[in-house]
Short mmCIF file of C-alpha atoms in Angstrom, two decimals:
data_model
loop_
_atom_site.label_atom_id
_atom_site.label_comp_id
_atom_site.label_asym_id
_atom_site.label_seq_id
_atom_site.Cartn_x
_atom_site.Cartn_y
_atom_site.Cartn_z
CA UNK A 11 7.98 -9.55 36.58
CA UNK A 12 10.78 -8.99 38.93
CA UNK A 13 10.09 -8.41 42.17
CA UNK A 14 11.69 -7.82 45.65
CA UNK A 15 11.13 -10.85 48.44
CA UNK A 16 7.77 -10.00 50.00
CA UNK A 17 6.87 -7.48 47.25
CA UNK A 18 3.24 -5.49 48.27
CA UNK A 19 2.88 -6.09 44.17
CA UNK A 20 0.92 -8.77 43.22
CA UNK A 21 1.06 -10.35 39.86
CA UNK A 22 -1.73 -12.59 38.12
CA UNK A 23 -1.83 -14.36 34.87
CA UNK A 24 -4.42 -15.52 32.72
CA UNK A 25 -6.42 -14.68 29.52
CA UNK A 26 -4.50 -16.95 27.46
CA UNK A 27 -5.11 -15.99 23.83
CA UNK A 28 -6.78 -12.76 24.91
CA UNK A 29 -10.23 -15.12 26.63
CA UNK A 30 -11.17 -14.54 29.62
CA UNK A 31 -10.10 -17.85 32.00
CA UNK A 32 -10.10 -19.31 35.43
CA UNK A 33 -7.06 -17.63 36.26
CA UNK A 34 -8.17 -13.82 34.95
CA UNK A 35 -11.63 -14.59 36.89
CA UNK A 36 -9.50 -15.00 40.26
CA UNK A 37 -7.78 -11.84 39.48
CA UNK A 38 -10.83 -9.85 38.77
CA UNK A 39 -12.11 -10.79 41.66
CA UNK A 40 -9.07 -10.24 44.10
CA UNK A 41 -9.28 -6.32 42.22
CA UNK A 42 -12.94 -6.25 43.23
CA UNK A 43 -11.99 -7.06 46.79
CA UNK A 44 -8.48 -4.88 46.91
CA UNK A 45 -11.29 -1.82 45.73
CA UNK A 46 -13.98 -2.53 48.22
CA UNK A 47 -11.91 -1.75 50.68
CA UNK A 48 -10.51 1.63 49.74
CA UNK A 49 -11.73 4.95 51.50
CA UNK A 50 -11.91 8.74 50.60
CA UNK A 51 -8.27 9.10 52.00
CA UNK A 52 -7.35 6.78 48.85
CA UNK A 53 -6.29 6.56 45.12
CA UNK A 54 -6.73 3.93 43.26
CA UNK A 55 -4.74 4.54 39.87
CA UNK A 56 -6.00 2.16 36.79
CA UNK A 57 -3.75 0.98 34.25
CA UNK A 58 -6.37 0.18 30.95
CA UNK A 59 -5.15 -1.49 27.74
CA UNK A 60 -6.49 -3.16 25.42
CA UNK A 61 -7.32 -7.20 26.06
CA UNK A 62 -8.49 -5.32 29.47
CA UNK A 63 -11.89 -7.15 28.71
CA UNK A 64 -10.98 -10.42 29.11
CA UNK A 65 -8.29 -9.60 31.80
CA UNK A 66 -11.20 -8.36 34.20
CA UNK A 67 -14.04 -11.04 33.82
CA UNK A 68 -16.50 -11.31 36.70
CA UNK A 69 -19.90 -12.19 35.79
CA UNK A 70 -23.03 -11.21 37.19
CA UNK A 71 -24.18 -15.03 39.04
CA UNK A 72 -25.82 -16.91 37.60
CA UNK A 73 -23.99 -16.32 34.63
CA UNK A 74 -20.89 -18.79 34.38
CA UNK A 75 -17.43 -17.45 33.04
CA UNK A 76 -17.89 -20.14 30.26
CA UNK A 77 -21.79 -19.23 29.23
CA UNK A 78 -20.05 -15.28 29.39
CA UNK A 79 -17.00 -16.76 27.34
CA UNK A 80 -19.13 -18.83 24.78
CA UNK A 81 -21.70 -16.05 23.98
CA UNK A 82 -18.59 -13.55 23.26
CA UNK A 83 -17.11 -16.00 21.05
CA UNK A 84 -20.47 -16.52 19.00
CA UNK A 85 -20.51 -13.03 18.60
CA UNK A 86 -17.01 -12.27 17.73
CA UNK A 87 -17.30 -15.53 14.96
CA UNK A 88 -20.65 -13.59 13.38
CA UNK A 89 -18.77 -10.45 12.97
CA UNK A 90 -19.64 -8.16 15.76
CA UNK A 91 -17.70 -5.07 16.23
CA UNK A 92 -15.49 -4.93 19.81
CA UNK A 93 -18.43 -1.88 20.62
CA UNK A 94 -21.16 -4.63 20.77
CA UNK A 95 -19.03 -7.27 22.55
CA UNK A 96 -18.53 -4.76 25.03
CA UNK A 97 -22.25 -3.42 25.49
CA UNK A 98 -22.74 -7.30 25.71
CA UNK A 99 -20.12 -8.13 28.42
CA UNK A 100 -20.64 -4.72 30.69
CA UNK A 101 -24.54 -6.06 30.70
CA UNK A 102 -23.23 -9.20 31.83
CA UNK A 103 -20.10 -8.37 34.14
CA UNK A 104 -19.86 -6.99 37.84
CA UNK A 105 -17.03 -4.76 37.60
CA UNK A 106 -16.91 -3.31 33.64
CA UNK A 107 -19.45 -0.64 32.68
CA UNK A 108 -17.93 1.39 35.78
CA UNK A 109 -18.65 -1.36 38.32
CA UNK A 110 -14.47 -1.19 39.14
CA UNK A 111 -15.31 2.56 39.76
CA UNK A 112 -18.40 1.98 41.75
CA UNK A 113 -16.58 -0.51 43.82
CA UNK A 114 -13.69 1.64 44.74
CA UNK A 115 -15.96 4.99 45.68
CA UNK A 116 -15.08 7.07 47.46
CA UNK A 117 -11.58 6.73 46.64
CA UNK A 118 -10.61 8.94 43.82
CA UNK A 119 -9.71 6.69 40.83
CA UNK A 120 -7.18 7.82 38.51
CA UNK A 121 -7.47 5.65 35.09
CA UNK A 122 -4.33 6.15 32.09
CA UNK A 123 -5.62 4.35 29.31
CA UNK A 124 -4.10 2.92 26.13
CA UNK A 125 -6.89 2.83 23.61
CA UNK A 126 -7.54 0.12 20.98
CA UNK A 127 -11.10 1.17 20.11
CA UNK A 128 -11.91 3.63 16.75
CA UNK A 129 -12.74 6.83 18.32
CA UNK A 130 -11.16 6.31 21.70
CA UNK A 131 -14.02 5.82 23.53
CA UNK A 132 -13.15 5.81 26.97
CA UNK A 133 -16.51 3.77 28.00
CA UNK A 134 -15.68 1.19 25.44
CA UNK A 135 -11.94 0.76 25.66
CA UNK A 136 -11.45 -2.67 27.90
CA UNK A 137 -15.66 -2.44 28.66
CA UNK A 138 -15.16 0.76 30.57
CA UNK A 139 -14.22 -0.21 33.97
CA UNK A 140 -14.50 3.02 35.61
CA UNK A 141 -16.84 4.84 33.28
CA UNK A 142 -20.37 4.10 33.78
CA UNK A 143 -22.39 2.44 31.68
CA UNK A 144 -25.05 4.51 29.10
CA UNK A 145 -26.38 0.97 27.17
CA UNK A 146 -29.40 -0.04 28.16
CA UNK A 147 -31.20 -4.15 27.89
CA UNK A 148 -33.00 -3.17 24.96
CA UNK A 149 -29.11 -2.26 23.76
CA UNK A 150 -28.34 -5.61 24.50
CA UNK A 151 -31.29 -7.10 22.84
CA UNK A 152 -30.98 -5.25 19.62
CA UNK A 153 -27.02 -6.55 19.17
CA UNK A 154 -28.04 -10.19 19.89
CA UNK A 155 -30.79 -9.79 17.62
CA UNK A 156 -28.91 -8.55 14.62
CA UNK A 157 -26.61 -11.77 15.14
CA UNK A 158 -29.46 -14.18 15.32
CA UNK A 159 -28.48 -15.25 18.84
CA UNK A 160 -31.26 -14.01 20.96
CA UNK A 161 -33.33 -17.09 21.27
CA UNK A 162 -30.15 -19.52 21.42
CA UNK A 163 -29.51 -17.45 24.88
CA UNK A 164 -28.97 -19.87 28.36
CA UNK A 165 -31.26 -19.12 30.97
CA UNK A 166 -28.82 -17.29 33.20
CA UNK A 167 -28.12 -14.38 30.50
CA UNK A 168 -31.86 -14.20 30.15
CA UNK A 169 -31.99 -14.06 33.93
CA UNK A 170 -29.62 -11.41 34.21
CA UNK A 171 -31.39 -9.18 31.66
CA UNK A 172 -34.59 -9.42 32.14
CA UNK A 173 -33.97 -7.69 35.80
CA UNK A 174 -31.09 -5.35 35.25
CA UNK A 175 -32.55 -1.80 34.57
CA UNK A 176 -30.96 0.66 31.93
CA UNK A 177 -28.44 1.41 34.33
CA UNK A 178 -26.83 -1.26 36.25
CA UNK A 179 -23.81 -0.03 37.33
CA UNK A 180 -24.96 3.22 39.19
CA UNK A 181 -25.21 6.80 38.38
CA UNK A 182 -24.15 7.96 34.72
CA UNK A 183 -21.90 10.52 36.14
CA UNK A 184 -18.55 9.38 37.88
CA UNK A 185 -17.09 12.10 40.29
CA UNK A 186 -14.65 10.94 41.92
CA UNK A 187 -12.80 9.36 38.22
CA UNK A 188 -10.25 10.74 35.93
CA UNK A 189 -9.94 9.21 32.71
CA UNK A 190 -6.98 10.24 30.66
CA UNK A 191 -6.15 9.02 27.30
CA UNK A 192 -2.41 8.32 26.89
CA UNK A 193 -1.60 6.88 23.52
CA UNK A 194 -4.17 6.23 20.29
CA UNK A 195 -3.97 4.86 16.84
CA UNK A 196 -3.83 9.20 15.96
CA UNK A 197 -0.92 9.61 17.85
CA UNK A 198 0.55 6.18 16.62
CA UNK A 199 -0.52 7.37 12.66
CA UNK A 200 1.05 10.97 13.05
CA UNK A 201 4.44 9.61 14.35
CA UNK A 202 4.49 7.13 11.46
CA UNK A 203 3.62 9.99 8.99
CA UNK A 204 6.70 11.52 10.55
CA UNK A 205 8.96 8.50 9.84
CA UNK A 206 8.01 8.37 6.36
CA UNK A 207 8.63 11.78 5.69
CA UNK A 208 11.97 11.41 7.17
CA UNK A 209 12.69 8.79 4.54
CA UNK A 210 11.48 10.78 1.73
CA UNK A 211 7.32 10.11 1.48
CA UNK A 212 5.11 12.13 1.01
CA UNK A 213 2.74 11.13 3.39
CA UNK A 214 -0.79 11.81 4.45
CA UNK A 215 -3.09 10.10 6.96
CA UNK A 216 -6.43 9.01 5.64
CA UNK A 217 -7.88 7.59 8.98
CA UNK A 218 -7.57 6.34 12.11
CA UNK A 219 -11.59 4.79 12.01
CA UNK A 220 -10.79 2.11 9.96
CA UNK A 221 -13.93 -0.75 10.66
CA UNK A 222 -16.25 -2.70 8.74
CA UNK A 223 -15.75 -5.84 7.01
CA UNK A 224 -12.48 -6.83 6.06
CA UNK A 225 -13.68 -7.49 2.22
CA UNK A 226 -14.65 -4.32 1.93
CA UNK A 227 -12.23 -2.65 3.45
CA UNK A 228 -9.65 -4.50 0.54
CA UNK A 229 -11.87 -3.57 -2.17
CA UNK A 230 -11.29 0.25 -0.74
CA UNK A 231 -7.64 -0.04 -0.92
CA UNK A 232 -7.06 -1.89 -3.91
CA UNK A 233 -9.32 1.04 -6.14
CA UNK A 234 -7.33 3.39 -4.23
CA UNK A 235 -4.32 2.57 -5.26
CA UNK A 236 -5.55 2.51 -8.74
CA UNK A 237 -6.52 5.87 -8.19
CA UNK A 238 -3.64 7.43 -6.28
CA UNK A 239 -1.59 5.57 -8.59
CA UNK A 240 -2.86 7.13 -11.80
CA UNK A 241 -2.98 10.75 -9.99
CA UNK A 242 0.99 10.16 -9.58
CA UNK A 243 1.88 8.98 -12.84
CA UNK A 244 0.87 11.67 -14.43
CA UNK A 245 0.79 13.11 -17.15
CA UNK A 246 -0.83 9.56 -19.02
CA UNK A 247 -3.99 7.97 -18.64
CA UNK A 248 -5.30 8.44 -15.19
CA UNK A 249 -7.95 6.78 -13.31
CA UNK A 250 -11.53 6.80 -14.92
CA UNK A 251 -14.81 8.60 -13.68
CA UNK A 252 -16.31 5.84 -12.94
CA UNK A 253 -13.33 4.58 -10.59
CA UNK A 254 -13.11 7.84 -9.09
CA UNK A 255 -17.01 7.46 -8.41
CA UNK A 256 -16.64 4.19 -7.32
CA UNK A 257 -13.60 4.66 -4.70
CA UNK A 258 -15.99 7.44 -3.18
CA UNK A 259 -18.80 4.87 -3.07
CA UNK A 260 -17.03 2.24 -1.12
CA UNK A 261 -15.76 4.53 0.78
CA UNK A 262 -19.19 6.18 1.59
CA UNK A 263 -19.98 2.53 2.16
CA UNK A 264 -17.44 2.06 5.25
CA UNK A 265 -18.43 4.92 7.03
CA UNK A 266 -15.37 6.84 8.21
CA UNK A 267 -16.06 9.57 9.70
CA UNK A 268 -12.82 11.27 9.75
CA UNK A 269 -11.62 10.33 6.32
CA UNK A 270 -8.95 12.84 4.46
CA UNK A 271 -9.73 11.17 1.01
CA UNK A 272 -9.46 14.37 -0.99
CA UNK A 273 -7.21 15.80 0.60
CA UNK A 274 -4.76 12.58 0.47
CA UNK A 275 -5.59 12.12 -3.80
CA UNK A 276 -4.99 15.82 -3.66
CA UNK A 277 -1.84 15.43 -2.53
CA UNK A 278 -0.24 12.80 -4.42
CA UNK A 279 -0.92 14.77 -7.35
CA UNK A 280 1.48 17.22 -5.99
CA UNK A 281 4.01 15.12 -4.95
CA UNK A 282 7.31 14.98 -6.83
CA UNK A 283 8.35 11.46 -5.48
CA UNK A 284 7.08 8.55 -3.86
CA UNK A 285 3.56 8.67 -1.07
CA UNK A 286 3.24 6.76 1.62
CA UNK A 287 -0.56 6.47 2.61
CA UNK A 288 -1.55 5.84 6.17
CA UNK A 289 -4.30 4.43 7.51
CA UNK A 290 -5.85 3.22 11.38
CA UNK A 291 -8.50 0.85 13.28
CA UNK A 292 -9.93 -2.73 13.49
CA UNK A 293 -11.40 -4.05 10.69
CA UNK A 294 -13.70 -7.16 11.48
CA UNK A 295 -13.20 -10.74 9.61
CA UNK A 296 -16.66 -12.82 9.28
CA UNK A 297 -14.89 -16.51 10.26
CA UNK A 298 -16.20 -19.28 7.69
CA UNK A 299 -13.62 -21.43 8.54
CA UNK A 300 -11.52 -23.43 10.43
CA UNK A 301 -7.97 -22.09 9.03
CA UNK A 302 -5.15 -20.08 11.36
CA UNK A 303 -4.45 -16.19 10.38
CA UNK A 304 -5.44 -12.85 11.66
CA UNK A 305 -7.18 -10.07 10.44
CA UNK A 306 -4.21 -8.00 9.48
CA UNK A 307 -2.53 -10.91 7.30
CA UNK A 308 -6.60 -11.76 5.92
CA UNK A 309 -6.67 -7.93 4.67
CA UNK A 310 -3.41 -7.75 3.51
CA UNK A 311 -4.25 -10.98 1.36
CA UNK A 312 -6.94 -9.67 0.11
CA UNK A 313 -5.83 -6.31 -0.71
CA UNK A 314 -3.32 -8.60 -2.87
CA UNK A 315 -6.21 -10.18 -4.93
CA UNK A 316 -7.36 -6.72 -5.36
CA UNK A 317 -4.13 -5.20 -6.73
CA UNK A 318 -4.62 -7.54 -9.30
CA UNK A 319 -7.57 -6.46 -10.70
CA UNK A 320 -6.58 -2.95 -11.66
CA UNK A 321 -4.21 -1.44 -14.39
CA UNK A 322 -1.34 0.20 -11.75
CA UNK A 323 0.66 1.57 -14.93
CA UNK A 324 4.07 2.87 -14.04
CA UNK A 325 3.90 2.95 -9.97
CA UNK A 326 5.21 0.36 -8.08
CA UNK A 327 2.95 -0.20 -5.31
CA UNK A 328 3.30 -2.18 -1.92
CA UNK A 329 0.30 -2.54 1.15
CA UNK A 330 1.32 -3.53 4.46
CA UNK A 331 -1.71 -4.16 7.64
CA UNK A 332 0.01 -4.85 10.71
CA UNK A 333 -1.28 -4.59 14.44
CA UNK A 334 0.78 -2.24 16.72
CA UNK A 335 1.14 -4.73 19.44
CA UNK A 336 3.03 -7.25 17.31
CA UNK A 337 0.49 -9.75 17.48
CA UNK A 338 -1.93 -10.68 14.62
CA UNK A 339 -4.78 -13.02 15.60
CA UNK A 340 -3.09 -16.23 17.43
CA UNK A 341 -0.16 -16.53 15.47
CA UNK A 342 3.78 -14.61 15.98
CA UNK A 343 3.44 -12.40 12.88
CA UNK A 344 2.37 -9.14 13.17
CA UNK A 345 0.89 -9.03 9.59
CA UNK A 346 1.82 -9.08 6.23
CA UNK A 347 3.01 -6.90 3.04
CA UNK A 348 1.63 -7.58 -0.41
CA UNK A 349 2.19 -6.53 -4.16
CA UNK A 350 0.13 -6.71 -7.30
CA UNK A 351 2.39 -9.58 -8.00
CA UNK A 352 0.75 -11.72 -5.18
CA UNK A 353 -1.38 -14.16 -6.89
CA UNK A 354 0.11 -14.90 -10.32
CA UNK A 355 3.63 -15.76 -7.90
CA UNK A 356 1.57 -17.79 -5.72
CA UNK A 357 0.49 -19.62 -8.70
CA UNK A 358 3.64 -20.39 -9.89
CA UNK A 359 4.08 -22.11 -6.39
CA UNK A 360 0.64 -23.91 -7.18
CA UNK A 361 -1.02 -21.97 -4.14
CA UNK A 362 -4.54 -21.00 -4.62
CA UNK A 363 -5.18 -17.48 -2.49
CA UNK A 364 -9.25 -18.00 -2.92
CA UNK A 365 -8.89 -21.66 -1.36
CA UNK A 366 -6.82 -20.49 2.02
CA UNK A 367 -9.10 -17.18 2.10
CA UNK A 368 -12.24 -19.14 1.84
CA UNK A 369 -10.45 -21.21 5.02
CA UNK A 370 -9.11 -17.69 6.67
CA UNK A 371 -6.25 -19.50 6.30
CA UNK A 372 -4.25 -16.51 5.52
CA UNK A 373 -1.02 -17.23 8.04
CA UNK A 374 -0.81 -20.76 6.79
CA UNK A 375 -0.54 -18.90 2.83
CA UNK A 376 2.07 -16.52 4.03
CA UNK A 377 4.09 -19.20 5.62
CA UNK A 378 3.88 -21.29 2.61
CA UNK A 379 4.43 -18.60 -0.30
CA UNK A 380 8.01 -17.51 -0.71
CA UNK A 381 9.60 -18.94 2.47
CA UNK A 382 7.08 -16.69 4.75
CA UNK A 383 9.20 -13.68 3.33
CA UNK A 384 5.82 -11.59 3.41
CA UNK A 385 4.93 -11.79 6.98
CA UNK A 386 5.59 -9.07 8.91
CA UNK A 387 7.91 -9.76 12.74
CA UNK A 388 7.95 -7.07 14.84
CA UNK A 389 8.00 -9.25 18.32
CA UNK A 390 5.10 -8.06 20.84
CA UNK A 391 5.63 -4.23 21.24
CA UNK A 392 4.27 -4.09 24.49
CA UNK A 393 1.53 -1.78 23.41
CA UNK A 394 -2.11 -1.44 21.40
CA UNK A 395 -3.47 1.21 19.53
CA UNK A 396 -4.96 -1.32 17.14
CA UNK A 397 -3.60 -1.65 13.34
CA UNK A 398 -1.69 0.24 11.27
CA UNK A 399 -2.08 0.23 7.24
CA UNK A 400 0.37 1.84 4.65
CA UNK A 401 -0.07 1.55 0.85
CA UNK A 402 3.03 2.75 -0.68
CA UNK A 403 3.16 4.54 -4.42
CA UNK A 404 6.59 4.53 -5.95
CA UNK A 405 6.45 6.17 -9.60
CA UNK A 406 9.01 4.15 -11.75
#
């Protein structure tokens, strides 16, 4: 930041590898104060993004930052999807959940928001600091539950649930807020799709909910490239019943509530050339071990293994999972590109992709295989409307 001698802008660091620290806590609470103080002859304007969460940390005493920064990490190593961690930390926080709202009133607040949650939901998107909170304890209870943390809870957490009511932060309804949504995966997708078709694709967005497990989500886009693959090589022996059954199965099985499936397989079979297909969201990665990757690189590596498994006849095909703001997981890459070529190459180079995926050690294979020429630099971006997938089709 450059800014004049005795600037009125003040600048704070902290959440170092997007976790909430000392130095965000001192922020959070200098915001806290800087709102207090506003009247109804103010406006406060917001400025959300995502990593908001752990930019804004101020617990609800007795809670500690590091009980608050432990339990988030539990949950986040178990699987949880960023909707729970937020329910979680808005039960536990003083200013998310709308408490940044409730702390400015009656100034109007103005909020422009960059969304990196599936759905853009504005109450969700960095913990919802100035939309209230609808998630009750028994919310809370339920998530923790499912995880198999509940009982492992410290006394402080417990304390802080057991009297907070359904509705902690205030009143459901926010008056004096304006939330506006400025940029999305969608509008991030759709000016990708545009690109492509620039260069020659045909191209057609399947989603912008992308979620569930990252295994899953592989298996998903290594049948459907099997399937889109045989619908554009025709005429010759196209994809099976029981694939076609199967790809709507897993499918089914991810719930995506906005997915274009038929519509996409309809349209490679009326494409003349090669299809780009496009894809949005956060899948989740269920850490066993101890190894250094992301969860763009993990799916691309296992989309790899997949490719493997099915017939892809005469189309070339290529997946790339990268995250829009250049950063995948605590490494420089942004993610990775694979071909149905992956594993029987990485053999050749005596590197085992089950060993360094049972290690989600997927940025340690990339660097390794081929010189790193697979991973995926962008530099950060400077923005975050989560990931971005494209699985390529290129008839021969």
């Amino acid at each position: 930041m450059l800014l004049k001698p005795h600037s009125c802008i003040q600048v704070f660091e902290g959440a170092e590898d997007n976790l909430p620290d000392r130095d965000a806590l001192r922020a959070a609470l200098a915001i806290r104060q800087l709102a207090e103080g506003l009247t109804a002859d103010d406006l406060l304007l917001v400025l959300i993004s995502g990593g908001g969460s752990a930019l804004l940390p101020a617990p609800i005493p007795p809670v500690t930052l590091e009980e608050k920064q432990t339990l988030t990490k539990l949950l986040a190593a178990r699987g949880a999807t960023i909707q729970e961690l937020n329910t979680i930390r808005k039960a536990l926080s003083q200013l998310k959940g709308g408490g940044l709202a409730q702390a400015a009133y009656p100034a109007q607040v103005v909020s422009l928001i960059l969304s990196d949650v599936v759905g853009d939901p504005v109450e969700v998107i960095a913990s919802g600091p100035t939309v209230a909170s609808i998630h009750s304890v028994q919310d809370c209870l339920h998530i923790l539950n499912r995880y198999g943390l509940r009982t492992a809870l410290p006394r402080s957490v417990k304390t802080v649930l057991a009297r907070a009511d359904s509705d902690p932060h205030g009143p459901h309804t926010c008056g004096h807020v304006l939330n506006v949504i400025l940029g999305s995966n969608a509008l991030a997708l759709a000016e990708a799709q545009r690109q492509a078709e620039a260069l020659g694709y045909r191209a057609v967005v399947l989603s912008t909910a992308i979620q569930g497990d990252v295994k899953s989500v592989a298996q998903f886009y290594g049948l459907l490239a099997r399937v889109a693959g045989a619908r554009l090589a025709l005429p010759g022996p196209g994809a099976s019943v029981e694939e076609d059954e199967r790809l709507c199965e897993l499918a089914a099985d991810l719930q995506l509530p906005d997915l274009q499936l038929k519509e996409a397989l309809e349209a490679v079979v009326g494409a003349r050339g090669p299809v780009c297909l496009l894809a949005g969201g956060e899948p989740t990665v269920q850490l066993q071990g101890s190894g250094k990757g992301g969860r763009n690189q993990e799916l691309a590596l296992r989309v790899g293994v997949e490719l493997r498994q099915w017939p892809l006849g005469t189309v070339d095909v290529l997946f790339l999972s990268g995250g829009t703001d250049g950063q995948d997981g605590p490494t420089e890459a942004a993610g990775a590109w694979v071909r149905p070529e992956l594993t029987s190459q990485a053999a050749a180079e005596g590197l085992d992709v089950a060993t360094f995926l049972a290690h989600n050690d997927s940025h340690t294979f990339f660097c390794r295989f081929q010189g790193g020429a697979h991973l995926l630099y962008t530099g950060l971006t400077g923005t975050n409307v989560m990931d971005a997938h494209f699985l390529f089709l290129h008839p021969q």
